[in-house]
Short mmCIF file of C-alpha atoms in Angstrom, two decimals:
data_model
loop_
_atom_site.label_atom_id
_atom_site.label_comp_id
_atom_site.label_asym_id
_atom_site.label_seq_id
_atom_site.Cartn_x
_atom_site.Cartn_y
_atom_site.Cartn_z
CA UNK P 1 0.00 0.00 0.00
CA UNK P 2 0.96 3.50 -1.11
CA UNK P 3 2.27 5.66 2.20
CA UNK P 4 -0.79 8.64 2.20
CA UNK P 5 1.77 11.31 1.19
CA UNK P 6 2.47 9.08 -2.08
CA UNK P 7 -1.29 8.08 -2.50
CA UNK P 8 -2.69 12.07 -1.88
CA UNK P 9 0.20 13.32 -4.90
CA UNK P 10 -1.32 9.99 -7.30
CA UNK P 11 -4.51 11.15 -6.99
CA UNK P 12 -3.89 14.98 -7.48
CA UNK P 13 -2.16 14.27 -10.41
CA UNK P 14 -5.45 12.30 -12.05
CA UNK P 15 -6.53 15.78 -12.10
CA UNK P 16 -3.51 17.82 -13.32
CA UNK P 17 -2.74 15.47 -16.23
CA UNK P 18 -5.46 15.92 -18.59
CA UNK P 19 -4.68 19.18 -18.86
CA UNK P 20 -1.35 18.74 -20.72
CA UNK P 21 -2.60 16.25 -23.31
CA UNK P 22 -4.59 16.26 -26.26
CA UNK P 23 -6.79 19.11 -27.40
CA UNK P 24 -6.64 20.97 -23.36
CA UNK P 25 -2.68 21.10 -23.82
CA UNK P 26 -3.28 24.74 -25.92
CA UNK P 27 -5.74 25.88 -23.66
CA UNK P 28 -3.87 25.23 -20.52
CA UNK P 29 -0.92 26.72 -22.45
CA UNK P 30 -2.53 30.10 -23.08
CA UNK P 31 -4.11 30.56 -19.67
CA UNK P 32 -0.37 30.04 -18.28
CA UNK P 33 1.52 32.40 -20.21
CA UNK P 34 -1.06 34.73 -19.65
CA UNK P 35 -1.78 34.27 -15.93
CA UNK P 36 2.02 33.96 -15.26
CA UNK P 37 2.99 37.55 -17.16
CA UNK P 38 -0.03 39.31 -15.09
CA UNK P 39 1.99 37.51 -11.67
CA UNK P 40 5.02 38.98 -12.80
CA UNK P 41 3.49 42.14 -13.31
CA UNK P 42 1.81 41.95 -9.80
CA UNK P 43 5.40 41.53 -7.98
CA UNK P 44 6.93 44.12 -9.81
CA UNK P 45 4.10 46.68 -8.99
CA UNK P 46 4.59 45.98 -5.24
CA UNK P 47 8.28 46.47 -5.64
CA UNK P 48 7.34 50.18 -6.94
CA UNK P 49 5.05 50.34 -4.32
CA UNK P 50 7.57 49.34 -1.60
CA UNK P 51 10.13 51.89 -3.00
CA UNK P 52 7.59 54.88 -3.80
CA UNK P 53 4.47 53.93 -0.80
CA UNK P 54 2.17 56.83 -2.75
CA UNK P 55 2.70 54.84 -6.45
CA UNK P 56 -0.95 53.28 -6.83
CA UNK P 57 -1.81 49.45 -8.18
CA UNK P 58 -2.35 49.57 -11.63
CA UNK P 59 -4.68 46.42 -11.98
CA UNK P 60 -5.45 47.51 -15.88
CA UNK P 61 -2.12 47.22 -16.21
CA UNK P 62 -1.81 43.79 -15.10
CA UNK P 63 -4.80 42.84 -17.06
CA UNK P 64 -2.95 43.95 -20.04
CA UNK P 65 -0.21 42.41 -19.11
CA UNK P 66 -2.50 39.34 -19.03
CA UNK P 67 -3.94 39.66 -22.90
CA UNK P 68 -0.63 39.89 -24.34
CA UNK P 69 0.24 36.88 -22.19
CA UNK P 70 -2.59 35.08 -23.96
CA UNK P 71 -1.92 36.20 -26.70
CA UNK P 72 1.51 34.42 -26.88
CA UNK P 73 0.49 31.39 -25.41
CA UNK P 74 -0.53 29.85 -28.51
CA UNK P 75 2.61 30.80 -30.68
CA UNK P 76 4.60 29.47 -28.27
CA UNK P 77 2.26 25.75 -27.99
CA UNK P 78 2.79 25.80 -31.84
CA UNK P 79 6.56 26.83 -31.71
CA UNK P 80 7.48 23.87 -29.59
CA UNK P 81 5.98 21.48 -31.32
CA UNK P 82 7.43 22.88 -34.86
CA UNK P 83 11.00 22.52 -33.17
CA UNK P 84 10.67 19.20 -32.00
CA UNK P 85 9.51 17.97 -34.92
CA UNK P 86 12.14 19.13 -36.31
CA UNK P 87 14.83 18.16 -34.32
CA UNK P 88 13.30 15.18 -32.28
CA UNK P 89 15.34 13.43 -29.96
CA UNK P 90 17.66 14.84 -26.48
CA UNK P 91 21.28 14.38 -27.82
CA UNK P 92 23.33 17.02 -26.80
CA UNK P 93 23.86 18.39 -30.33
CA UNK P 94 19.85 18.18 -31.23
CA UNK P 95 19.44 19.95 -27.91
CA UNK P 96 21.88 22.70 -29.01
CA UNK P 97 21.03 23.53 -31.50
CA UNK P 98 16.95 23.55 -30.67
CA UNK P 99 18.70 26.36 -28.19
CA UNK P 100 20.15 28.14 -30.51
CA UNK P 101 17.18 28.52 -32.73
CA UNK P 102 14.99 29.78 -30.18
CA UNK P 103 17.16 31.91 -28.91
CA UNK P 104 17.90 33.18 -32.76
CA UNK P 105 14.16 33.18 -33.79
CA UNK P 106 12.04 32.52 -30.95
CA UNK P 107 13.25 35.71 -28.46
CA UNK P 108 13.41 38.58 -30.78
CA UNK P 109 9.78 37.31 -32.32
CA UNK P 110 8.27 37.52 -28.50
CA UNK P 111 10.23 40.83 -27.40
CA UNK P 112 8.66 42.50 -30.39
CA UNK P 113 5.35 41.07 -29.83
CA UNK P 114 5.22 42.39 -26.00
CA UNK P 115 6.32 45.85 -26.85
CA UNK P 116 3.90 46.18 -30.06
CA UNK P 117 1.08 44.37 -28.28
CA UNK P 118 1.57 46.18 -24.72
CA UNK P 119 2.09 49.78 -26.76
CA UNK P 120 -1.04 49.28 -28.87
CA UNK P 121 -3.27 48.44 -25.22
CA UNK P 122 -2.03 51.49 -24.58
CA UNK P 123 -3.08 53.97 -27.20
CA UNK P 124 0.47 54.23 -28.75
CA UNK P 125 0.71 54.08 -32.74
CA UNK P 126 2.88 51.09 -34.15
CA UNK P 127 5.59 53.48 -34.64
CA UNK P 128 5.92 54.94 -31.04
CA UNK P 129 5.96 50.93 -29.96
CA UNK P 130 8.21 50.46 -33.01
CA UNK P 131 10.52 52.87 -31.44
CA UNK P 132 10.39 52.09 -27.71
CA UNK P 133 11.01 48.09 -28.89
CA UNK P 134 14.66 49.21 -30.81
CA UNK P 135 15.60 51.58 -28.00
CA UNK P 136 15.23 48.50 -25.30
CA UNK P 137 16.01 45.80 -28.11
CA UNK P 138 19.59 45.11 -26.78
CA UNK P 139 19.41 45.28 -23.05
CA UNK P 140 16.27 43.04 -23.15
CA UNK P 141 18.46 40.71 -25.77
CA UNK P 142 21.71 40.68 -23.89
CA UNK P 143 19.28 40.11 -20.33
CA UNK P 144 17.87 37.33 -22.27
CA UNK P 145 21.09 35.92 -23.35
CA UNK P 146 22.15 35.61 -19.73
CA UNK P 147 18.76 33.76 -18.49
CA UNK P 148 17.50 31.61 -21.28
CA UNK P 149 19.94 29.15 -23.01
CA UNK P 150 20.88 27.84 -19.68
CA UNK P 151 16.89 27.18 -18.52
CA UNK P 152 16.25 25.78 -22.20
CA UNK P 153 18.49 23.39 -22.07
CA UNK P 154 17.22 21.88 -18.76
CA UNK P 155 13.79 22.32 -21.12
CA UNK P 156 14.70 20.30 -24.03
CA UNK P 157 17.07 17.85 -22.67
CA UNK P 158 15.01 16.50 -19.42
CA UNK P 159 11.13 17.68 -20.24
CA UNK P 160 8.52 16.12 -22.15
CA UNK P 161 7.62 18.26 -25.04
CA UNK P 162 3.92 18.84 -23.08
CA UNK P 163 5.23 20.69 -20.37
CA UNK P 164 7.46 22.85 -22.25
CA UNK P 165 5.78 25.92 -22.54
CA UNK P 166 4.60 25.49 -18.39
CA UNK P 167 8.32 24.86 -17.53
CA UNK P 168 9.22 28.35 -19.91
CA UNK P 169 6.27 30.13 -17.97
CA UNK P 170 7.18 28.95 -14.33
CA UNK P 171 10.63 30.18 -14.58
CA UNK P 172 9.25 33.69 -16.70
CA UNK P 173 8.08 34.36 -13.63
CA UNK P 174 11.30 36.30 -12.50
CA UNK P 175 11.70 37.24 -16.07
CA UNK P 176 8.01 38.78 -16.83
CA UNK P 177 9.19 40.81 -13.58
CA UNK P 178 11.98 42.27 -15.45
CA UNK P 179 9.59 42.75 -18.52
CA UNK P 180 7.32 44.66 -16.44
CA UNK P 181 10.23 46.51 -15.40
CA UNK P 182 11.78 47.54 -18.78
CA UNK P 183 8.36 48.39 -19.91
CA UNK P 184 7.14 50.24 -17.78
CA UNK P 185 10.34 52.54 -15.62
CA UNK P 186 9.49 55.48 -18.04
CA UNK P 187 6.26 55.77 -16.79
CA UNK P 188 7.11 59.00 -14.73
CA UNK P 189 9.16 60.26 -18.29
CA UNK P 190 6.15 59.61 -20.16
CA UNK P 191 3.81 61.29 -17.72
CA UNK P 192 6.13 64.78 -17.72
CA UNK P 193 5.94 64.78 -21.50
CA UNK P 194 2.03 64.24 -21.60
CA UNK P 195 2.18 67.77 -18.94
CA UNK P 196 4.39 69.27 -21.32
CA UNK P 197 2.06 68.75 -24.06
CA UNK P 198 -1.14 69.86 -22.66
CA UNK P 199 0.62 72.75 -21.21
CA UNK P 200 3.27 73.49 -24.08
CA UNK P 201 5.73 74.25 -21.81
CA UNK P 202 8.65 71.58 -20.84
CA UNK P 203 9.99 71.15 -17.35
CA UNK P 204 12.93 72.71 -18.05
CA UNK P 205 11.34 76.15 -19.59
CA UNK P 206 9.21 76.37 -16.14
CA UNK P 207 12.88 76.77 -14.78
CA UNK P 208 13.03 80.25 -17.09
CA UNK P 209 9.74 82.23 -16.25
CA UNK P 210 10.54 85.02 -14.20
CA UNK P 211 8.01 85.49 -11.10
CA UNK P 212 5.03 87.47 -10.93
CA UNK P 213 5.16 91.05 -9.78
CA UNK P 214 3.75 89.90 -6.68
CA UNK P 215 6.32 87.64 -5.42
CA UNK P 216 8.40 90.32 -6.79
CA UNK P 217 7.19 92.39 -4.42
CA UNK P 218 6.89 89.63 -1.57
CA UNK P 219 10.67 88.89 -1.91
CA UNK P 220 11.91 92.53 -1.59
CA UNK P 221 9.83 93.60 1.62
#
């Protein structure tokens, strides 16, 4: 007889391991990547908040950070399975080079598709995202350099090709935090160039206007 530990883990898995076969396997994929980005999201909006205690939760945010999530999910299910069909087997060279393609391919592909996606959520044109996505292209690529050969090939050489994209997403947890991050740190920037446009007057010009006769006045008596 199975000690209860043993017997309470067989069971739970009965209900775990439906979802990573067969038609639920893209599904359970999706709701992952997406509920996984929106987590990393969440711990890097309580590091703000620990650092600046008036900075707000954004929870549209997050829920953005959710859709675009989603929205990967499925590329990703469908990447996987393109590459090991492709390359089947663990070898140490197939495993290499399944690396080396998805970091090649696979990384740029999904750091353009978060910038474009998260910029168009937010009322930006294609170019503005365009432009943010080159400006941050090489720190994100060199960053992702540093995290992601290493975890994929734990990925391809030990996993079963059904719980790639949940391995990916567990350890993007860390990662979507420094997504978040990169995305969003010119948020203050961004919010002193919307004043300057509704006001048409930068922060540094405010610098330049003299003061009113008044406090003229006020400072001489």
């Amino acid at each position: 007889m199975l000690p209860q530990g043993r017997l309470l883990l067989s069971r739970f898995s009965d209900y775990w391991k439906p979802f990573f076969k067969g038609r639920f396997l893209l599904v359970t994929n999706t709701l992952i990547c997406g509920t996984l980005l929106a987590t990393g999201d969440t711990l890097q909006q309580t590091r703000e908040i620990r650092k600046n205690p008036g900075h707000k939760r954004d929870l549209v945010r997050t829920g953005r950070m959710f859709t675009i999530g989603c929205s990967m999910g499925p590329f990703m299910h469908f990447w996987y399975l393109w590459l090991d069909g492709l390359f089947p087997g663990r070898g140490i060279k197939i495993v290499m080079k399944k690396v080396f393609i998805d970091q090649i391919i696979c990384s740029p592909v999904l750091g353009a598709w978060y910038f474009l996606g998260m910029g168009s959520m937010e009322g930006h044109t294609v170019e503005e995202s365009w432009k943010e996505f080159k400006d941050k292209f090489w720190e994100f690529y060199k960053a992702d350099w540093c995290v992601w050969p290493a975890a994929q090939m734990i990925n391809f050489y030990f996993l079963a090709p059904n719980y790639r994209v949940a391995y990916v997403n567990v350890i993007t947890v860390g990662w979507d935090t420094y997504l978040s991050y990169l995305k969003h740190r010119v948020d203050e920037v961004t919010d002193d160039l919307e004043e300057e446009s509704e006001s048409g007057i930068s922060v540094d010009q405010h610098a330049d206007i003299p003061p009113s006769l008044p406090e003229q006045l006020d400072d001489k008596f």
